[in-house]
CSV table of C-alpha atoms in Angstrom, one decimal:
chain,number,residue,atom,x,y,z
A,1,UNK,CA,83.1,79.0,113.0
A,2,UNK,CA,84.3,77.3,116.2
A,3,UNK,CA,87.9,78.0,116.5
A,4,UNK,CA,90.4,74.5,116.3
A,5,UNK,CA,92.4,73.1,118.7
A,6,UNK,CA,96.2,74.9,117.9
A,7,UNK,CA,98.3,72.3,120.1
A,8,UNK,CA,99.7,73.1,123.8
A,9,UNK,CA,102.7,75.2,122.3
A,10,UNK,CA,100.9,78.1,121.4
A,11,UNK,CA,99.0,79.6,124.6
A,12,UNK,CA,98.6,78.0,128.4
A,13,UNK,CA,96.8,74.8,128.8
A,14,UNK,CA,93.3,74.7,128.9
A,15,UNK,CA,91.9,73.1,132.2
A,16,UNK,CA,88.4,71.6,132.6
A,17,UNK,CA,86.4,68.7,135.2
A,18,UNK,CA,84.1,65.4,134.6
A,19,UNK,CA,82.8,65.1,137.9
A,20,UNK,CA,80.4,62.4,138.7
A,21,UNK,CA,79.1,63.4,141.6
A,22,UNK,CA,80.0,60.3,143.9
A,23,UNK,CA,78.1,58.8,146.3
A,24,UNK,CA,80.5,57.5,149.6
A,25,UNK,CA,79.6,55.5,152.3
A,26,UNK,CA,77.2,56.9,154.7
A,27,UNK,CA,76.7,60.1,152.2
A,28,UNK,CA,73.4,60.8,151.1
A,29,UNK,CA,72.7,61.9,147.4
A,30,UNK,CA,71.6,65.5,149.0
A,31,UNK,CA,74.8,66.0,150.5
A,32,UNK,CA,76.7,64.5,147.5
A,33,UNK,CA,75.3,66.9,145.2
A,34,UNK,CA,76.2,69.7,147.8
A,35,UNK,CA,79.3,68.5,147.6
A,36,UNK,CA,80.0,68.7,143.6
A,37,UNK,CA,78.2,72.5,143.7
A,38,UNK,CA,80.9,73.2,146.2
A,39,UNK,CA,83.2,71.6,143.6
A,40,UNK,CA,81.9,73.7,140.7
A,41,UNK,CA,82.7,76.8,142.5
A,42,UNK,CA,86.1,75.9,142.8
A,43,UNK,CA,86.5,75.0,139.2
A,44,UNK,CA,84.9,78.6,138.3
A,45,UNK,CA,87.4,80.3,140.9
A,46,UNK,CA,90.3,78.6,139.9
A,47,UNK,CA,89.8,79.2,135.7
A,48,UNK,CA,88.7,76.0,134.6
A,49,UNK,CA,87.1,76.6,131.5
A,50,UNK,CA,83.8,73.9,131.5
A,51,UNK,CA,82.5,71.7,134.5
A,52,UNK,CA,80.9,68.6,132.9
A,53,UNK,CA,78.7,65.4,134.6
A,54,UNK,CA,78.3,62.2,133.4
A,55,UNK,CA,74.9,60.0,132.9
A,56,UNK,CA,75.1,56.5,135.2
A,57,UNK,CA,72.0,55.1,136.2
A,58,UNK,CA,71.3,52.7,139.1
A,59,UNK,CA,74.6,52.8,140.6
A,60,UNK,CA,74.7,53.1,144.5
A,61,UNK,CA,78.3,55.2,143.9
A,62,UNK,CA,77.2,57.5,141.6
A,63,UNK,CA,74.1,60.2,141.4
A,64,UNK,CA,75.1,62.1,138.3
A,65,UNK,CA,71.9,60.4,136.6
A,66,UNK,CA,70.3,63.2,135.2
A,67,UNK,CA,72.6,65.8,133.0
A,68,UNK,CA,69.6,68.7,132.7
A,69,UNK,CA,69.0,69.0,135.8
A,70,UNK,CA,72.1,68.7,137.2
A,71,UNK,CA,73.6,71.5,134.3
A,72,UNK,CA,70.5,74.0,136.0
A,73,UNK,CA,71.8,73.5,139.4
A,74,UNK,CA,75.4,73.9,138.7
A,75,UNK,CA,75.0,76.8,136.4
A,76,UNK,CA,73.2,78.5,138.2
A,77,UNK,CA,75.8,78.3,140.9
A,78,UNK,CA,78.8,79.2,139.0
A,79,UNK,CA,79.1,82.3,137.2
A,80,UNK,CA,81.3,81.8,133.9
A,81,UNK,CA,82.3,78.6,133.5
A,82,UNK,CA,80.7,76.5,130.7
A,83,UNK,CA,78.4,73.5,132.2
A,84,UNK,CA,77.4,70.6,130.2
A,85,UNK,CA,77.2,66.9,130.3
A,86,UNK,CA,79.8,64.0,129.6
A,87,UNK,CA,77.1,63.2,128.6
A,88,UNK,CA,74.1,62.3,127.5
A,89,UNK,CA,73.4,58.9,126.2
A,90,UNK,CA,71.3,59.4,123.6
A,91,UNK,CA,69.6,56.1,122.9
A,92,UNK,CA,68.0,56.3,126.2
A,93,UNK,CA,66.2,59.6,125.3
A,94,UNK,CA,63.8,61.3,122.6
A,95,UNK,CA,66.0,63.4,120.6
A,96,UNK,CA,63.5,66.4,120.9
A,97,UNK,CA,63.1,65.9,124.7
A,98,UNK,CA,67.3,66.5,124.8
A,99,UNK,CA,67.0,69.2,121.7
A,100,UNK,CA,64.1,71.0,124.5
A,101,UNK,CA,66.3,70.6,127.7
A,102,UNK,CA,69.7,71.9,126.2
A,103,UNK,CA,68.0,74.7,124.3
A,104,UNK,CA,66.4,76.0,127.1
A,105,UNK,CA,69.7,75.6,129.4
A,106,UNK,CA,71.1,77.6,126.8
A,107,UNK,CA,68.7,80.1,126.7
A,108,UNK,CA,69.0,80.5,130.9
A,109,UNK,CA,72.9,80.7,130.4
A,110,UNK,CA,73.9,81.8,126.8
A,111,UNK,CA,76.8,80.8,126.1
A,112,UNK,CA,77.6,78.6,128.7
A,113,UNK,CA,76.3,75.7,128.2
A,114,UNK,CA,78.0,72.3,126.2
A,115,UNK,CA,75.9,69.1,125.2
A,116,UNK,CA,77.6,66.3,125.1
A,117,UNK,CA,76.8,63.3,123.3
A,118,UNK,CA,77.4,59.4,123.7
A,119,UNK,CA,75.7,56.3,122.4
A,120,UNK,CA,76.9,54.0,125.1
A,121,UNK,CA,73.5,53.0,127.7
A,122,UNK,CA,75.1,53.9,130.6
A,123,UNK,CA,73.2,51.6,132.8
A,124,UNK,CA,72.8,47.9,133.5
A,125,UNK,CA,70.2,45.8,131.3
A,126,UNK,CA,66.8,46.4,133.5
A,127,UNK,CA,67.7,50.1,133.7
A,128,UNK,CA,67.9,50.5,129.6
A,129,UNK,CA,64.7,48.3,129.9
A,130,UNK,CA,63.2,51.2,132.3
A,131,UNK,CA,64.8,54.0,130.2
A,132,UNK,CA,63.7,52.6,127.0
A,133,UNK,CA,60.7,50.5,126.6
A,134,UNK,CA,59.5,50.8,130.2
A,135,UNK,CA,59.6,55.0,129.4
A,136,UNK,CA,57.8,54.1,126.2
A,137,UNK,CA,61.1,54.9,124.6
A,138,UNK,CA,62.4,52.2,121.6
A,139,UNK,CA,64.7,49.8,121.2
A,140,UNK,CA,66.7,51.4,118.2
A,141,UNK,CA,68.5,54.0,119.8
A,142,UNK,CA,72.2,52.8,119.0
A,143,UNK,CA,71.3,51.9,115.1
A,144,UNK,CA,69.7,54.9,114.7
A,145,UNK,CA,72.4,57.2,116.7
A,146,UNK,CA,73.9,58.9,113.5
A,147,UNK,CA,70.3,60.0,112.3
A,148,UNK,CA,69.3,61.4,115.9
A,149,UNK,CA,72.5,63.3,116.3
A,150,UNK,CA,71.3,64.9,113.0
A,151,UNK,CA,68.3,65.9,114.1
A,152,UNK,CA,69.0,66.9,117.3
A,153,UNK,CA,71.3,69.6,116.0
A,154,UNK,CA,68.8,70.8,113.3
A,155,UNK,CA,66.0,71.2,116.3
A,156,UNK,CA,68.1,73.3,118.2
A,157,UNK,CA,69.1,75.6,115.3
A,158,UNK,CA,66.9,78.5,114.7
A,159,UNK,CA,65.5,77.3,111.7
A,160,UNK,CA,64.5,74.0,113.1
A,161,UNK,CA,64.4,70.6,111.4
A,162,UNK,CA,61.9,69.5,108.9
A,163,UNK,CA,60.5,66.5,109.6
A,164,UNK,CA,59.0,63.7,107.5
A,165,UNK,CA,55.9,61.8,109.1
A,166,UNK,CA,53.2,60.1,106.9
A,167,UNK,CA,53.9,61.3,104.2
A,168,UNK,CA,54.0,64.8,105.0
A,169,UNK,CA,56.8,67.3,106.6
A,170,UNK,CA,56.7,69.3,109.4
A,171,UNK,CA,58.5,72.1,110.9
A,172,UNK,CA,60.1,71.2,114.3
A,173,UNK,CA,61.9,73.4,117.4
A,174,UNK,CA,63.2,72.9,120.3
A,175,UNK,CA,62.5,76.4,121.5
A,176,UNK,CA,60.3,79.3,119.9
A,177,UNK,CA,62.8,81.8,119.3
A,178,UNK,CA,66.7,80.8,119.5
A,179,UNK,CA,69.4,83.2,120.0
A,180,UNK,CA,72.1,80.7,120.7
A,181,UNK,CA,72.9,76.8,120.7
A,182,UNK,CA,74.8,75.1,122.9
A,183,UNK,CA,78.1,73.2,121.6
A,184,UNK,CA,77.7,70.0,121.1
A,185,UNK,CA,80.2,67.3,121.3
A,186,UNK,CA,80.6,63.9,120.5
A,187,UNK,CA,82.2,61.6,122.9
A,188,UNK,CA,83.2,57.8,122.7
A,189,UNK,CA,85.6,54.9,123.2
A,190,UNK,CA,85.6,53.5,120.4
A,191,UNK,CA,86.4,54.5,116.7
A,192,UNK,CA,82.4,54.7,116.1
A,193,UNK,CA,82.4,57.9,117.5
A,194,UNK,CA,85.6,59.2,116.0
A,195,UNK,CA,84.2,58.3,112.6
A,196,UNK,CA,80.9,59.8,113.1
A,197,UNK,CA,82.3,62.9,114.9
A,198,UNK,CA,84.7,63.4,111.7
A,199,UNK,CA,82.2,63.2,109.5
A,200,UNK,CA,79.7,65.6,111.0
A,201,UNK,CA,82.4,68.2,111.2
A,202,UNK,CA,81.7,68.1,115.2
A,203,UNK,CA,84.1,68.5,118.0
A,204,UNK,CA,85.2,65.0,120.0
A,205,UNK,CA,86.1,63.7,122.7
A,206,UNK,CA,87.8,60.3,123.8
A,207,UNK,CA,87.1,58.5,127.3
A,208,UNK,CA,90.8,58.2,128.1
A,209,UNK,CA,89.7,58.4,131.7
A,210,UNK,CA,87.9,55.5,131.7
A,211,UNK,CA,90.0,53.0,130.1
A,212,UNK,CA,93.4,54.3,128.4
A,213,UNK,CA,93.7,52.4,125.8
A,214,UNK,CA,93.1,53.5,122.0
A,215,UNK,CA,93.3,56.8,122.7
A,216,UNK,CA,96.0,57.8,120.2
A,217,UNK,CA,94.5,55.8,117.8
A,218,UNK,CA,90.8,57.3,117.7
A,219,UNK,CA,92.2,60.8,117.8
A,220,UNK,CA,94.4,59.9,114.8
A,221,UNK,CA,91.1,58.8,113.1
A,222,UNK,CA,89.1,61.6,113.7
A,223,UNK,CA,91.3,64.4,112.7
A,224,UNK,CA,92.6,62.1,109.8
A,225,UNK,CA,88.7,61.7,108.9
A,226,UNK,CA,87.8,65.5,109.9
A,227,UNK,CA,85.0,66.9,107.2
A,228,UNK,CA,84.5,71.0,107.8
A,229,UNK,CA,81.2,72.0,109.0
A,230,UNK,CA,79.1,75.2,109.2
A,231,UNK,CA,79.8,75.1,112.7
A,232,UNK,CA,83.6,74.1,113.1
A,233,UNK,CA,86.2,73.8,110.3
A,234,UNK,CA,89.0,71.9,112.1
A,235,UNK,CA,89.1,68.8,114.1
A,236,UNK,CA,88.8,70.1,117.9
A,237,UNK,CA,89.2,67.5,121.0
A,238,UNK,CA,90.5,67.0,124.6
A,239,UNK,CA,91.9,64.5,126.9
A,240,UNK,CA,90.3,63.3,129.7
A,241,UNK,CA,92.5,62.1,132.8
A,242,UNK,CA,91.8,61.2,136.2
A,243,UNK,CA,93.8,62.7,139.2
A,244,UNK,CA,94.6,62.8,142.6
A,245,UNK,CA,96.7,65.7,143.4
A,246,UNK,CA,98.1,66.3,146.8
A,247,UNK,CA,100.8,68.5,148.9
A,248,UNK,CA,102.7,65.2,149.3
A,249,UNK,CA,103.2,62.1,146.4
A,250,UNK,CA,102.1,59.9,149.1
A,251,UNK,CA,99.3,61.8,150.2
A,252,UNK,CA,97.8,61.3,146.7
A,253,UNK,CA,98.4,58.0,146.3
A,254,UNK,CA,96.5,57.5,149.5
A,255,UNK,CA,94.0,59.3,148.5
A,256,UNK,CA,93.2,57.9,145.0
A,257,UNK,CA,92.5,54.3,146.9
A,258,UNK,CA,89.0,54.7,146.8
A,259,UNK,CA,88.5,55.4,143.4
A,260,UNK,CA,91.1,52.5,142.6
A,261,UNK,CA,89.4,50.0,144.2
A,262,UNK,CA,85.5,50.9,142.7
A,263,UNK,CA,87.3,50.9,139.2
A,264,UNK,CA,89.2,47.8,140.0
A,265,UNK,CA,85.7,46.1,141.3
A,266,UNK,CA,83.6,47.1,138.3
A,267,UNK,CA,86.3,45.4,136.2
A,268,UNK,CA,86.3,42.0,137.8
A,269,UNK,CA,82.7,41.7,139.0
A,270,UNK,CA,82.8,43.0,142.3
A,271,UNK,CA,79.3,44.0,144.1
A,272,UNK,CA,78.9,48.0,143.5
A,273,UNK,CA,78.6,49.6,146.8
A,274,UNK,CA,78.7,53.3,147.7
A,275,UNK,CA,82.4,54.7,147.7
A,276,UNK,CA,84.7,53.9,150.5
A,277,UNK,CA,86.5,55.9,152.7
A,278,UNK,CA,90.2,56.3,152.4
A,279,UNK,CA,90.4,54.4,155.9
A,280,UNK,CA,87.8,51.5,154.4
A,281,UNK,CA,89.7,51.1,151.6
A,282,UNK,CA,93.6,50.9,153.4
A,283,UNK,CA,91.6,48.0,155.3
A,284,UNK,CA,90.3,46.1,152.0
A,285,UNK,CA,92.7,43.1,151.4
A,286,UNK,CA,90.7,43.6,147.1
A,287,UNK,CA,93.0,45.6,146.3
A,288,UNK,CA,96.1,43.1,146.8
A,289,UNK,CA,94.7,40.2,145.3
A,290,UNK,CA,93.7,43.0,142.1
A,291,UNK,CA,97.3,44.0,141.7
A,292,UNK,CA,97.9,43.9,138.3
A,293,UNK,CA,94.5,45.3,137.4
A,294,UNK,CA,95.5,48.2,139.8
A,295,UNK,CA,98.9,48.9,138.7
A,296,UNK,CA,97.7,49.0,135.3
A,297,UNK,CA,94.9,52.2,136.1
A,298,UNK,CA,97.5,53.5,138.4
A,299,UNK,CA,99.8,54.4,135.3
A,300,UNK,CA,97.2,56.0,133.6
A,301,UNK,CA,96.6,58.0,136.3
A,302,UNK,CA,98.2,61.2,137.0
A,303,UNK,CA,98.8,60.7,140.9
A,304,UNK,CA,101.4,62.8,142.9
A,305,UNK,CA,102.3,66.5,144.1
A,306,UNK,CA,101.3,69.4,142.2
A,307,UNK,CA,104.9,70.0,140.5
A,308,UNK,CA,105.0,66.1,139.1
A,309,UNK,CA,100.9,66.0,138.7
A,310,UNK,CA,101.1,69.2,136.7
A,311,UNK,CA,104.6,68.0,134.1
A,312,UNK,CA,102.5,64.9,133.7
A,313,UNK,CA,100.0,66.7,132.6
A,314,UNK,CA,101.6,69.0,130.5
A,315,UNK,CA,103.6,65.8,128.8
A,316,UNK,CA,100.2,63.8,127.9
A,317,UNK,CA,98.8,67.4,126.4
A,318,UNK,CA,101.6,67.1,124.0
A,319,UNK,CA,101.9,64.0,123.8
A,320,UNK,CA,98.0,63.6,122.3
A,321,UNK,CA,98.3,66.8,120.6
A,322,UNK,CA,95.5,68.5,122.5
A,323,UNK,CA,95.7,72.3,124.2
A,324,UNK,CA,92.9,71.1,127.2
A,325,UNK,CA,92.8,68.7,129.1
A,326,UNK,CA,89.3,67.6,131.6
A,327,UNK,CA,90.6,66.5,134.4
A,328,UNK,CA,88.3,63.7,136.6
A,329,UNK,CA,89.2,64.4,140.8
A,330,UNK,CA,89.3,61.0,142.0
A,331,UNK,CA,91.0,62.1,145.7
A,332,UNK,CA,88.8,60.1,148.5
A,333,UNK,CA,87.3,61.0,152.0
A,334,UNK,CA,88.6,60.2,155.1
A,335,UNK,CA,85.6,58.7,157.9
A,336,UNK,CA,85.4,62.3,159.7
A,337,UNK,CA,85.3,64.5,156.5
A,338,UNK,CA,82.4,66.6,156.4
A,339,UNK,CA,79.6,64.2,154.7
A,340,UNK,CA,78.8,67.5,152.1
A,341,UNK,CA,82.4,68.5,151.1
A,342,UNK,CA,84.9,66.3,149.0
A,343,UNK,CA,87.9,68.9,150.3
A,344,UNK,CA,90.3,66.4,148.3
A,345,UNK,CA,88.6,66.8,145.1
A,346,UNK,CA,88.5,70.5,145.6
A,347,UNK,CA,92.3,70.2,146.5
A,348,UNK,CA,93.1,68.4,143.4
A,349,UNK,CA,92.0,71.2,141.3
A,350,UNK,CA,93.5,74.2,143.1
A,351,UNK,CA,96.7,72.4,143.2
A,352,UNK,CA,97.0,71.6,139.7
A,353,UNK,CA,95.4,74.5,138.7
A,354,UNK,CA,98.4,76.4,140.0
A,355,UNK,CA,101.0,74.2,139.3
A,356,UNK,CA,99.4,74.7,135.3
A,357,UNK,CA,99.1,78.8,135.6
């Protein structure tokens, strides 16, 4: 059985990333994803224990679209640190067609790979359309979530799922011959997830990243709710956080004004555009008319130098009871940065890692 989470008093804090590979202005998505495999490097140099992208699609700032293939790349780039995605929306997809990719990842990289689970779309309303019913794909991918979770575990498991079709079952795997399975996580922002995750007996995993509310709440829930399973027999979760660490407090802040200002726009209706640069964004009069908005991610945020980024850290570990925490590096570009490098990002994590060690 998968081994609980034991609470940040009893060994050094775990460390991981949720990058999704952004897109900044000028960038293209070649140089972006050049960028996050220089990012995964650092992760695996510095200890981080898993490197996980997201699934946004149609979204000029972002070109994590495709977990899979992005989990190949990265993997095979890195040498120990877990890769998997945060995540995979599963209503956009065939559960078999995930059950193949991940077993097969897993199969290239035993023991390294992590399968991550959501039920939001992860896309505006013409790209579920595409995902969906344009890819011959159906409509009932969020009622039928619980069920396809099911059976996407069973077809990765050596012994397969059976499968009932007119009338008649049938044996079903992802791969011929299984060794291993990846882990597989559930992850939400709502108590749906916590629920289900609790009664599957399956690790979980709050966005606290992207919004910051409910947190305590839905992790409350789930370990209240926890059923043992043959794979884990205690509740097992982690925080996500987004940072921007930095030699200087100020430095950080400055450098977190990109990220700011996309989350700030997505929240009020602003037109998405690729990511500004830190310059682009001091010269953006949005960000003073979006104060309050601001100020309110801002807190959420852990923002500053190493020493203060890492005690915040360290506090909101304890705090939610968890012994790892993934951390999202928000830090922007400047306009002469190297258009296949995010050397802030990379900073953020060598800094903190540190200031954690």
């Amino acid at each position: 059985m998968t081994s609980p989470d034991h609470g940040p008093g009893s060994s050094a804090l775990g460390l991981s990333v949720l990058d999704l590979i952004p897109v900044r202005t000028g960038q293209t998505t070649a140089e972006a994803l050049r960028a996050s495999t220089a990012l995964a490097r650092v992760a695996d140099e510095a200890g981080y224990q898993r490197f996980w992208v997201a699934e946004h699609h149609n979204m000029p700032a972002v070109a994590s679209t495709n977990p899979p293939v992005l989990i190949a790349l990265l993997a095979s780039a890195t040498q120990r640190i877990r890769v998997g995605s945060g995540g995979v929306m599963l209503p956009n997809h065939a559960p078999l067609v995930v059950a193949e990719q991940f077993s097969l990842l897993e199969s290239a990289f035993p023991g390294r790979i992590d399968l991550g689970i959501g039920r939001a779309p992860g896309s505006d309303p013409v790209t579920n359309w595409a995902l969906r019913l344009g890819g011959g794909g159906t409509e009932d991918g969020v009622d039928q979530f619980a069920t396809n979770v099911q059976n996407l575990i069973k077809m990765m498991s050596p012994a397969g799922v059976g499968l009932q079709v007119s009338g008649q079952t049938y044996e079903l795997h992802a791969t011929p011959n299984a060794v291993s399975e990846p882990t597989i996580w559930l992850l939400g922002s709502s108590d749906y997830s916590a629920r289900l995750a609790a009664e599957q007996g399956l690790p979980y995993v709050f966005a606290h990243h992207f919004s910051g509310e409910g947190t305590a709440a839905a992790l409350q829930l789930y370990r209240d709710s926890f059923r043992p399973s043959e794979t884990l027999d205690s509740p097992r979760t982690f925080l996500t956080l987004n940072a921007s660490v930095a030699p200087t407090a100020a430095e950080a802040e400055r450098l977190a004004l990109p990220q700011l200002i996309q989350m700030a726009g997505m929240r009020s209706g602003r037109p998405l555009t690729p990511q500004l640069t830190v310059e682009q964004a001091e010269a953006d009069d949005f960000l003073s008319s979006k104060a309050p908005l601001v100020d309110a991610m801002r807190a959420k945020w852990v923002i500053g130098d190493p020493d203060t980024a890492a005690e915040r850290v360290a506090k909101l570990a304890a705090e939610f009871g968890v012994d790892e925490v993934m951390i999202s590096p928000v830090g922007g570009a400047f306009d002469n940065t190297t258009m296949d490098a995010s050397p802030a990002r990379e900073q953020t994590l060598r800094l903190l890692a540190a200031a954690l060690a």
